[in-house]
Amino acid sequence: MDIGVTTRPVRPDDGPRLCRMWSRLSRETVYRRFHAPLHRLPADTLAHLVGVDHHLHEALIAEVGGEVVGVARYDRSPADPATAEVAVVVEDGWQGVGVGRQLLRELFELAGRRGVATLAADVQVDNDRVVGLVRRLLPDAHLTPADGVYAVAAAVPGVPAMAGG
């Protein structure tokens, strides 16, 4: 399905586009992504979002007409670079049409090519949309509930599991 969305790696000059996307996110979407009721995009969070090295830290954006409508990223663990924490946010008006799925599939492919074997994420247990996305994209994922949040752990699709791991 062609939804008119293009994806690409984030660039340092994407900061203003990410800020504009932020202004279009509902409070619920912000809470679902950051697990906190943030009212503005903190400068350090913005710097983190655009500060990628395309190896240990990667982010992809989805664009429509030059505007960012979604972003997915991974951050590899310094203690275990074969593991990466994954997060995604999609502007409310673009949710449910495949933008998050497209971003995550491309991100998972990049992660696997770069040596990431395990994906991790925290998802609120009542976030049915994202829990469903996890179950579709990562059918072998382990979702461990604690304090209203699932700790998600999954092998990167297409990357063979490590023996004994």
GROMACS .gro file of N, CA and C in nm:
model
  495
    1MET      N    1   0.084  -0.118   0.000
    1MET     CA    2   0.000   0.000   0.000
    1MET      C    3   0.088   0.124   0.000
    2ASP      N    4   0.066   0.216  -0.094
    2ASP     CA    5   0.141   0.340  -0.100
    2ASP      C    6   0.065   0.447  -0.022
    3ILE      N    7   0.123   0.491   0.089
    3ILE     CA    8   0.056   0.591   0.172
    3ILE      C    9   0.122   0.728   0.158
    4GLY      N   10   0.214   0.743   0.061
    4GLY     CA   11   0.277   0.871   0.036
    4GLY      C   12   0.380   0.912   0.138
    5VAL      N   13   0.432   0.816   0.211
    5VAL     CA   14   0.530   0.843   0.316
    5VAL      C   15   0.666   0.793   0.270
    6THR      N   16   0.768   0.876   0.288
    6THR     CA   17   0.904   0.831   0.261
    6THR      C   18   0.979   0.824   0.393
    7THR      N   19   1.075   0.735   0.399
    7THR     CA   20   1.156   0.722   0.520
    7THR      C   21   1.302   0.745   0.485
    8ARG      N   22   1.375   0.793   0.584
    8ARG     CA   23   1.518   0.816   0.568
    8ARG      C   24   1.581   0.829   0.706
    9PRO      N   25   1.715   0.816   0.711
    9PRO     CA   26   1.782   0.839   0.839
    9PRO      C   27   1.766   0.984   0.884
   10VAL      N   28   1.756   1.003   1.012
   10VAL     CA   29   1.747   1.137   1.069
   10VAL      C   30   1.878   1.211   1.043
   11ARG      N   31   1.866   1.343   1.030
   11ARG     CA   32   1.984   1.430   1.011
   11ARG      C   33   1.985   1.536   1.121
   12PRO      N   34   2.102   1.592   1.149
   12PRO     CA   35   2.107   1.697   1.252
   12PRO      C   36   2.015   1.815   1.225
   13ASP      N   37   1.988   1.845   1.097
   13ASP     CA   38   1.901   1.959   1.065
   13ASP      C   39   1.752   1.926   1.074
   14ASP      N   40   1.717   1.806   1.122
   14ASP     CA   41   1.577   1.768   1.137
   14ASP      C   42   1.514   1.822   1.265
   15GLY      N   43   1.592   1.887   1.349
   15GLY     CA   44   1.539   1.940   1.475
   15GLY      C   45   1.412   2.022   1.459
   16PRO      N   46   1.409   2.123   1.371
   16PRO     CA   47   1.287   2.202   1.356
   16PRO      C   48   1.167   2.119   1.309
   17ARG      N   49   1.189   2.021   1.221
   17ARG     CA   50   1.080   1.936   1.174
   17ARG      C   51   1.027   1.848   1.288
   18LEU      N   52   1.119   1.798   1.373
   18LEU     CA   53   1.076   1.718   1.488
   18LEU      C   54   0.998   1.804   1.587
   19CYS      N   55   1.038   1.928   1.606
   19CYS     CA   56   0.964   2.019   1.694
   19CYS      C   57   0.824   2.045   1.640
   20ARG      N   58   0.813   2.062   1.509
   20ARG     CA   59   0.680   2.083   1.451
   20ARG      C   60   0.593   1.958   1.467
   21MET      N   61   0.654   1.839   1.449
   21MET     CA   62   0.577   1.718   1.471
   21MET      C   63   0.529   1.713   1.616
   22TRP      N   64   0.619   1.744   1.710
   22TRP     CA   65   0.585   1.742   1.852
   22TRP      C   66   0.461   1.826   1.879
   23SER      N   67   0.453   1.942   1.815
   23SER     CA   68   0.339   2.031   1.839
   23SER      C   69   0.208   1.971   1.788
   24ARG      N   70   0.217   1.870   1.701
   24ARG     CA   71   0.097   1.806   1.647
   24ARG      C   72   0.061   1.676   1.720
   25LEU      N   73   0.142   1.636   1.818
   25LEU     CA   74   0.114   1.514   1.894
   25LEU      C   75   0.014   1.544   2.005
   26SER      N   76  -0.080   1.452   2.024
   26SER     CA   77  -0.172   1.467   2.136
   26SER      C   78  -0.099   1.437   2.267
   27ARG      N   79  -0.157   1.480   2.376
   27ARG     CA   80  -0.099   1.451   2.507
   27ARG      C   81  -0.088   1.301   2.530
   28GLU      N   82  -0.189   1.226   2.483
   28GLU     CA   83  -0.185   1.081   2.500
   28GLU      C   84  -0.069   1.020   2.423
   29THR      N   85  -0.047   1.064   2.300
   29THR     CA   86   0.064   1.011   2.220
   29THR      C   87   0.197   1.041   2.286
   30VAL      N   88   0.215   1.161   2.336
   30VAL     CA   89   0.338   1.198   2.407
   30VAL      C   90   0.356   1.107   2.528
   31TYR      N   91   0.249   1.089   2.605
   31TYR     CA   92   0.257   1.004   2.724
   31TYR      C   93   0.292   0.860   2.687
   32ARG      N   94   0.230   0.809   2.581
   32ARG     CA   95   0.257   0.671   2.539
   32ARG      C   96   0.403   0.654   2.499
   33ARG      N   97   0.460   0.753   2.432
   33ARG     CA   98   0.599   0.742   2.385
   33ARG      C   99   0.699   0.762   2.498
   34PHE      N  100   0.679   0.864   2.580
   34PHE     CA  101   0.779   0.899   2.681
   34PHE      C  102   0.743   0.853   2.822
   35HIS      N  103   0.624   0.794   2.840
   35HIS     CA  104   0.578   0.745   2.971
   35HIS      C  105   0.576   0.856   3.074
   36ALA      N  106   0.555   0.978   3.026
   36ALA     CA  107   0.548   1.094   3.115
   36ALA      C  108   0.467   1.203   3.044
   37PRO      N  109   0.399   1.288   3.121
   37PRO     CA  110   0.319   1.394   3.061
   37PRO      C  111   0.403   1.517   3.026
   38LEU      N  112   0.490   1.506   2.928
   38LEU     CA  113   0.574   1.618   2.888
   38LEU      C  114   0.490   1.721   2.812
   39HIS      N  115   0.507   1.847   2.845
   39HIS     CA  116   0.429   1.953   2.780
   39HIS      C  117   0.509   2.022   2.670
   40ARG      N  118   0.639   2.004   2.671
   40ARG     CA  119   0.723   2.059   2.564
   40ARG      C  120   0.836   1.960   2.540
   41LEU      N  121   0.896   1.969   2.424
   41LEU     CA  122   1.006   1.880   2.389
   41LEU      C  123   1.134   1.937   2.450
   42PRO      N  124   1.188   1.872   2.554
   42PRO     CA  125   1.310   1.924   2.617
   42PRO      C  126   1.427   1.929   2.519
   43ALA      N  127   1.511   2.030   2.533
   43ALA     CA  128   1.625   2.048   2.442
   43ALA      C  129   1.716   1.927   2.442
   44ASP      N  130   1.738   1.865   2.560
   44ASP     CA  131   1.826   1.748   2.564
   44ASP      C  132   1.763   1.629   2.492
   45THR      N  133   1.629   1.617   2.497
   45THR     CA  134   1.561   1.510   2.425
   45THR      C  135   1.572   1.533   2.275
   46LEU      N  136   1.554   1.658   2.232
   46LEU     CA  137   1.568   1.691   2.089
   46LEU      C  138   1.710   1.661   2.042
   47ALA      N  139   1.809   1.701   2.121
   47ALA     CA  140   1.949   1.673   2.084
   47ALA      C  141   1.973   1.523   2.073
   48HIS      N  142   1.912   1.445   2.163
   48HIS     CA  143   1.926   1.299   2.158
   48HIS      C  144   1.859   1.244   2.032
   49LEU      N  145   1.743   1.298   1.997
   49LEU     CA  146   1.671   1.248   1.880
   49LEU      C  147   1.747   1.269   1.750
   50VAL      N  148   1.816   1.382   1.737
   50VAL     CA  149   1.889   1.409   1.612
   50VAL      C  150   2.037   1.370   1.622
   51GLY      N  151   2.085   1.340   1.743
   51GLY     CA  152   2.226   1.307   1.763
   51GLY      C  153   2.253   1.159   1.747
   52VAL      N  154   2.254   1.114   1.624
   52VAL     CA  155   2.277   0.972   1.597
   52VAL      C  156   2.411   0.953   1.528
   53ASP      N  157   2.471   0.837   1.551
   53ASP     CA  158   2.596   0.805   1.482
   53ASP      C  159   2.575   0.698   1.376
   54HIS      N  160   2.452   0.653   1.359
   54HIS     CA  161   2.411   0.553   1.261
   54HIS      C  162   2.479   0.417   1.284
   55HIS      N  163   2.521   0.394   1.407
   55HIS     CA  164   2.576   0.263   1.445
   55HIS      C  165   2.523   0.227   1.584
   56LEU      N  166   2.572   0.296   1.687
   56LEU     CA  167   2.523   0.271   1.823
   56LEU      C  168   2.386   0.335   1.845
   57HIS      N  169   2.363   0.444   1.775
   57HIS     CA  170   2.238   0.517   1.786
   57HIS      C  171   2.188   0.543   1.644
   58GLU      N  172   2.067   0.497   1.617
   58GLU     CA  173   2.010   0.515   1.483
   58GLU      C  174   1.868   0.565   1.496
   59ALA      N  175   1.828   0.649   1.403
   59ALA     CA  176   1.690   0.696   1.399
   59ALA      C  177   1.649   0.713   1.253
   60LEU      N  178   1.527   0.674   1.226
   60LEU     CA  179   1.467   0.693   1.094
   60LEU      C  180   1.345   0.780   1.111
   61ILE      N  181   1.323   0.867   1.013
   61ILE     CA  182   1.202   0.947   1.015
   61ILE      C  183   1.113   0.910   0.898
   62ALA      N  184   0.985   0.934   0.916
   62ALA     CA  185   0.887   0.923   0.808
   62ALA      C  186   0.846   1.065   0.773
   63GLU      N  187   0.848   1.096   0.644
   63GLU     CA  188   0.816   1.230   0.596
   63GLU      C  189   0.700   1.228   0.499
   64VAL      N  190   0.623   1.335   0.504
   64VAL     CA  191   0.519   1.361   0.405
   64VAL      C  192   0.529   1.509   0.372
   65GLY      N  193   0.554   1.541   0.248
   65GLY     CA  194   0.562   1.681   0.207
   65GLY      C  195   0.667   1.760   0.282
   66GLY      N  196   0.779   1.697   0.317
   66GLY     CA  197   0.886   1.765   0.388
   66GLY      C  198   0.865   1.777   0.538
   67GLU      N  199   0.754   1.728   0.590
   67GLU     CA  200   0.727   1.732   0.733
   67GLU      C  201   0.742   1.593   0.793
   68VAL      N  202   0.799   1.586   0.912
   68VAL     CA  203   0.814   1.461   0.984
   68VAL      C  204   0.680   1.422   1.043
   69VAL      N  205   0.639   1.296   1.018
   69VAL     CA  206   0.514   1.245   1.076
   69VAL      C  207   0.540   1.126   1.168
   70GLY      N  208   0.665   1.079   1.175
   70GLY     CA  209   0.699   0.968   1.264
   70GLY      C  210   0.849   0.953   1.275
   71VAL      N  211   0.891   0.893   1.385
   71VAL     CA  212   1.033   0.866   1.406
   71VAL      C  213   1.046   0.737   1.486
   72ALA      N  214   1.141   0.655   1.446
   72ALA     CA  215   1.174   0.532   1.519
   72ALA      C  216   1.324   0.532   1.540
   73ARG      N  217   1.367   0.481   1.655
   73ARG     CA  218   1.510   0.483   1.685
   73ARG      C  219   1.549   0.361   1.766
   74TYR      N  220   1.679   0.334   1.762
   74TYR     CA  221   1.734   0.238   1.856
   74TYR      C  222   1.858   0.298   1.918
   75ASP      N  223   1.884   0.255   2.040
   75ASP     CA  224   2.005   0.291   2.113
   75ASP      C  225   2.062   0.162   2.166
   76ARG      N  226   2.184   0.130   2.122
   76ARG     CA  227   2.249   0.008   2.167
   76ARG      C  228   2.299   0.023   2.310
   77SER      N  229   2.296  -0.086   2.382
   77SER     CA  230   2.341  -0.087   2.520
   77SER      C  231   2.494  -0.080   2.524
   78PRO      N  232   2.552   0.013   2.602
   78PRO     CA  233   2.697   0.016   2.614
   78PRO      C  234   2.752  -0.113   2.675
   79ALA      N  235   2.675  -0.173   2.766
   79ALA     CA  236   2.719  -0.297   2.830
   79ALA      C  237   2.708  -0.417   2.737
   80ASP      N  238   2.613  -0.412   2.644
   80ASP     CA  239   2.590  -0.523   2.552
   80ASP      C  240   2.545  -0.466   2.417
   81PRO      N  241   2.639  -0.433   2.327
   81PRO     CA  242   2.602  -0.370   2.200
   81PRO      C  243   2.519  -0.459   2.107
   82ALA      N  244   2.501  -0.586   2.143
   82ALA     CA  245   2.413  -0.673   2.065
   82ALA      C  246   2.267  -0.653   2.103
   83THR      N  247   2.242  -0.567   2.203
   83THR     CA  248   2.106  -0.537   2.248
   83THR      C  249   2.078  -0.389   2.224
   84ALA      N  250   1.959  -0.359   2.175
   84ALA     CA  251   1.921  -0.220   2.150
   84ALA      C  252   1.781  -0.192   2.201
   85GLU      N  253   1.768  -0.079   2.266
   85GLU     CA  254   1.637  -0.028   2.309
   85GLU      C  255   1.573   0.042   2.190
   86VAL      N  256   1.447   0.011   2.164
   86VAL     CA  257   1.376   0.062   2.047
   86VAL      C  258   1.258   0.146   2.092
   87ALA      N  259   1.230   0.254   2.017
   87ALA     CA  260   1.113   0.338   2.045
   87ALA      C  261   1.061   0.394   1.913
   88VAL      N  262   0.933   0.422   1.910
   88VAL     CA  263   0.869   0.479   1.791
   88VAL      C  264   0.758   0.572   1.834
   89VAL      N  265   0.740   0.679   1.757
   89VAL     CA  266   0.625   0.766   1.776
   89VAL      C  267   0.578   0.810   1.638
   90VAL      N  268   0.447   0.812   1.622
   90VAL     CA  269   0.384   0.853   1.496
   90VAL      C  270   0.280   0.958   1.529
   91GLU      N  271   0.282   1.065   1.452
   91GLU     CA  272   0.184   1.172   1.466
   91GLU      C  273   0.043   1.114   1.462
   92ASP      N  274  -0.045   1.167   1.545
   92ASP     CA  275  -0.180   1.112   1.561
   92ASP      C  276  -0.252   1.092   1.429
   93GLY      N  277  -0.246   1.188   1.340
   93GLY     CA  278  -0.317   1.179   1.214
   93GLY      C  279  -0.265   1.072   1.120
   94TRP      N  280  -0.148   1.019   1.149
   94TRP     CA  281  -0.085   0.915   1.066
   94TRP      C  282  -0.082   0.780   1.136
   95GLN      N  283  -0.140   0.770   1.254
   95GLN     CA  284  -0.144   0.642   1.324
   95GLN      C  285  -0.245   0.549   1.259
   96GLY      N  286  -0.214   0.420   1.258
   96GLY     CA  287  -0.307   0.321   1.208
   96GLY      C  288  -0.306   0.299   1.057
   97VAL      N  289  -0.210   0.364   0.986
   97VAL     CA  290  -0.204   0.346   0.841
   97VAL      C  291  -0.074   0.281   0.795
   98GLY      N  292   0.008   0.233   0.889
   98GLY     CA  293   0.128   0.159   0.853
   98GLY      C  294   0.259   0.234   0.867
   99VAL      N  295   0.255   0.360   0.913
   99VAL     CA  296   0.379   0.437   0.926
   99VAL      C  297   0.471   0.375   1.031
  100GLY      N  298   0.418   0.344   1.149
  100GLY     CA  299   0.500   0.283   1.255
  100GLY      C  300   0.556   0.149   1.211
  101ARG      N  301   0.474   0.069   1.147
  101ARG     CA  302   0.518  -0.062   1.096
  101ARG      C  303   0.631  -0.046   0.996
  102GLN      N  304   0.616   0.049   0.902
  102GLN     CA  305   0.720   0.074   0.802
  102GLN      C  306   0.851   0.118   0.868
  103LEU      N  307   0.842   0.213   0.959
  103LEU     CA  308   0.961   0.260   1.028
  103LEU      C  309   1.031   0.149   1.105
  104LEU      N  310   0.952   0.071   1.180
  104LEU     CA  311   1.012  -0.034   1.262
  104LEU      C  312   1.074  -0.145   1.176
  105ARG      N  313   1.008  -0.184   1.069
  105ARG     CA  314   1.067  -0.287   0.983
  105ARG      C  315   1.202  -0.243   0.929
  106GLU      N  316   1.209  -0.119   0.881
  106GLU     CA  317   1.336  -0.068   0.828
  106GLU      C  318   1.441  -0.056   0.939
  107LEU      N  319   1.398  -0.013   1.057
  107LEU     CA  320   1.491   0.000   1.169
  107LEU      C  321   1.543  -0.137   1.211
  108PHE      N  322   1.456  -0.237   1.217
  108PHE     CA  323   1.498  -0.372   1.254
  108PHE      C  324   1.599  -0.427   1.153
  109GLU      N  325   1.577  -0.400   1.024
  109GLU     CA  326   1.670  -0.446   0.922
  109GLU      C  327   1.807  -0.382   0.940
  110LEU      N  328   1.810  -0.251   0.964
  110LEU     CA  329   1.937  -0.182   0.990
  110LEU      C  330   2.006  -0.238   1.114
  111ALA      N  331   1.930  -0.257   1.220
  111ALA     CA  332   1.986  -0.308   1.346
  111ALA      C  333   2.049  -0.445   1.324
  112GLY      N  334   1.978  -0.533   1.254
  112GLY     CA  335   2.031  -0.667   1.229
  112GLY      C  336   2.160  -0.663   1.148
  113ARG      N  337   2.164  -0.578   1.046
  113ARG     CA  338   2.286  -0.567   0.963
  113ARG      C  339   2.403  -0.511   1.043
  114ARG      N  340   2.374  -0.438   1.149
  114ARG     CA  341   2.480  -0.375   1.228
  114ARG      C  342   2.515  -0.453   1.353
  115GLY      N  343   2.465  -0.576   1.364
  115GLY     CA  344   2.506  -0.662   1.473
  115GLY      C  345   2.416  -0.665   1.594
  116VAL      N  346   2.302  -0.598   1.588
  116VAL     CA  347   2.207  -0.606   1.697
  116VAL      C  348   2.132  -0.739   1.684
  117ALA      N  349   2.127  -0.814   1.792
  117ALA     CA  350   2.059  -0.943   1.792
  117ALA      C  351   1.931  -0.941   1.873
  118THR      N  352   1.924  -0.851   1.974
  118THR     CA  353   1.810  -0.847   2.064
  118THR      C  354   1.754  -0.705   2.072
  119LEU      N  355   1.623  -0.696   2.062
  119LEU     CA  356   1.553  -0.569   2.075
  119LEU      C  357   1.483  -0.564   2.210
  120ALA      N  358   1.481  -0.447   2.269
  120ALA     CA  359   1.413  -0.427   2.398
  120ALA      C  360   1.329  -0.301   2.388
  121ALA      N  361   1.220  -0.300   2.462
  121ALA     CA  362   1.134  -0.182   2.467
  121ALA      C  363   1.046  -0.191   2.590
  122ASP      N  364   0.996  -0.077   2.633
  122ASP     CA  365   0.896  -0.071   2.738
  122ASP      C  366   0.768  -0.018   2.674
  123VAL      N  367   0.658  -0.092   2.693
  123VAL     CA  368   0.529  -0.055   2.636
  123VAL      C  369   0.425  -0.064   2.747
  124GLN      N  370   0.346   0.040   2.761
  124GLN     CA  371   0.241   0.038   2.861
  124GLN      C  372   0.143  -0.075   2.829
  125VAL      N  373   0.103  -0.151   2.931
  125VAL     CA  374   0.021  -0.270   2.908
  125VAL      C  375  -0.114  -0.238   2.845
  126ASP      N  376  -0.164  -0.116   2.865
  126ASP     CA  377  -0.292  -0.080   2.805
  126ASP      C  378  -0.279  -0.009   2.670
  127ASN      N  379  -0.158  -0.007   2.616
  127ASN     CA  380  -0.134   0.053   2.485
  127ASN      C  381  -0.160  -0.054   2.378
  128ASP      N  382  -0.287  -0.084   2.358
  128ASP     CA  383  -0.327  -0.194   2.270
  128ASP      C  384  -0.271  -0.182   2.129
  129ARG      N  385  -0.264  -0.061   2.077
  129ARG     CA  386  -0.215  -0.042   1.940
  129ARG      C  387  -0.069  -0.086   1.927
  130VAL      N  388   0.016  -0.045   2.020
  130VAL     CA  389   0.158  -0.080   2.012
  130VAL      C  390   0.181  -0.225   2.053
  131VAL      N  391   0.107  -0.273   2.151
  131VAL     CA  392   0.119  -0.415   2.188
  131VAL      C  393   0.084  -0.501   2.068
  132GLY      N  394  -0.022  -0.466   1.996
  132GLY     CA  395  -0.059  -0.539   1.874
  132GLY      C  396   0.049  -0.532   1.768
  133LEU      N  397   0.110  -0.414   1.752
  133LEU     CA  398   0.219  -0.398   1.655
  133LEU      C  399   0.338  -0.486   1.693
  134VAL      N  400   0.372  -0.490   1.820
  134VAL     CA  401   0.481  -0.576   1.866
  134VAL      C  402   0.449  -0.722   1.835
  135ARG      N  403   0.329  -0.764   1.864
  135ARG     CA  404   0.291  -0.905   1.840
  135ARG      C  405   0.294  -0.940   1.691
  136ARG      N  406   0.259  -0.843   1.603
  136ARG     CA  407   0.264  -0.869   1.459
  136ARG      C  408   0.407  -0.870   1.405
  137LEU      N  409   0.487  -0.772   1.445
  137LEU     CA  410   0.622  -0.761   1.391
  137LEU      C  411   0.721  -0.854   1.458
  138LEU      N  412   0.698  -0.886   1.585
  138LEU     CA  413   0.790  -0.968   1.663
  138LEU      C  414   0.710  -1.079   1.731
  139PRO      N  415   0.658  -1.174   1.654
  139PRO     CA  416   0.567  -1.274   1.712
  139PRO      C  417   0.630  -1.360   1.822
  140ASP      N  418   0.762  -1.370   1.827
  140ASP     CA  419   0.828  -1.449   1.930
  140ASP      C  420   0.874  -1.365   2.049
  141ALA      N  421   0.830  -1.240   2.054
  141ALA     CA  422   0.872  -1.150   2.162
  141ALA      C  423   0.819  -1.199   2.296
  142HIS      N  424   0.897  -1.173   2.399
  142HIS     CA  425   0.855  -1.198   2.537
  142HIS      C  426   0.809  -1.065   2.595
  143LEU      N  427   0.686  -1.060   2.644
  143LEU     CA  428   0.631  -0.941   2.707
  143LEU      C  429   0.612  -0.971   2.854
  144THR      N  430   0.693  -0.910   2.938
  144THR     CA  431   0.691  -0.934   3.081
  144THR      C  432   0.629  -0.814   3.152
  145PRO      N  433   0.511  -0.831   3.213
  145PRO     CA  434   0.446  -0.717   3.277
  145PRO      C  435   0.504  -0.687   3.416
  146ALA      N  436   0.516  -0.558   3.443
  146ALA     CA  437   0.557  -0.511   3.576
  146ALA      C  438   0.516  -0.365   3.589
  147ASP      N  439   0.440  -0.334   3.692
  147ASP     CA  440   0.401  -0.196   3.722
  147ASP      C  441   0.336  -0.125   3.604
  148GLY      N  442   0.248  -0.195   3.532
  148GLY     CA  443   0.174  -0.134   3.423
  148GLY      C  444   0.247  -0.121   3.291
  149VAL      N  445   0.366  -0.181   3.285
  149VAL     CA  446   0.448  -0.172   3.164
  149VAL      C  447   0.495  -0.311   3.126
  150TYR      N  448   0.491  -0.341   2.997
  150TYR     CA  449   0.554  -0.463   2.948
  150TYR      C  450   0.701  -0.433   2.917
  151ALA      N  451   0.789  -0.517   2.970
  151ALA     CA  452   0.928  -0.516   2.924
  151ALA      C  453   0.931  -0.613   2.807
  152VAL      N  454   0.956  -0.561   2.689
  152VAL     CA  455   0.957  -0.640   2.567
  152VAL      C  456   1.100  -0.680   2.535
  153ALA      N  457   1.119  -0.807   2.504
  153ALA     CA  458   1.249  -0.857   2.458
  153ALA      C  459   1.223  -0.949   2.340
  154ALA      N  460   1.299  -0.927   2.232
  154ALA     CA  461   1.277  -1.007   2.112
  154ALA      C  462   1.404  -1.015   2.030
  155ALA      N  463   1.419  -1.126   1.960
  155ALA     CA  464   1.528  -1.138   1.863
  155ALA      C  465   1.497  -1.048   1.745
  156VAL      N  466   1.601  -0.989   1.686
  156VAL     CA  467   1.583  -0.911   1.566
  156VAL      C  468   1.536  -1.005   1.455
  157PRO      N  469   1.427  -0.971   1.387
  157PRO     CA  470   1.380  -1.060   1.280
  157PRO      C  471   1.489  -1.083   1.176
  158GLY      N  472   1.506  -1.211   1.140
  158GLY     CA  473   1.604  -1.246   1.039
  158GLY      C  474   1.744  -1.269   1.093
  159VAL      N  475   1.766  -1.242   1.222
  159VAL     CA  476   1.897  -1.265   1.283
  159VAL      C  477   1.888  -1.394   1.364
  160PRO      N  478   1.971  -1.493   1.331
  160PRO     CA  479   1.964  -1.620   1.405
  160PRO      C  480   1.993  -1.599   1.553
  161ALA      N  481   1.920  -1.672   1.636
  161ALA     CA  482   1.944  -1.666   1.781
  161ALA      C  483   2.080  -1.725   1.812
  162MET      N  484   2.144  -1.670   1.913
  162MET     CA  485   2.275  -1.718   1.956
  162MET      C  486   2.257  -1.849   2.033
  163ALA      N  487   2.341  -1.945   2.005
  163ALA     CA  488   2.336  -2.073   2.076
  163ALA      C  489   2.368  -2.048   2.223
  164GLY      N  490   2.286  -2.107   2.308
  164GLY     CA  491   2.311  -2.096   2.451
  164GLY      C  492   2.272  -1.961   2.508
  165GLY      N  493   2.216  -1.869   2.425
  165GLY     CA  494   2.182  -1.735   2.472
  165GLY      C  495   2.040  -1.719   2.487
   0.00000   0.00000   0.00000
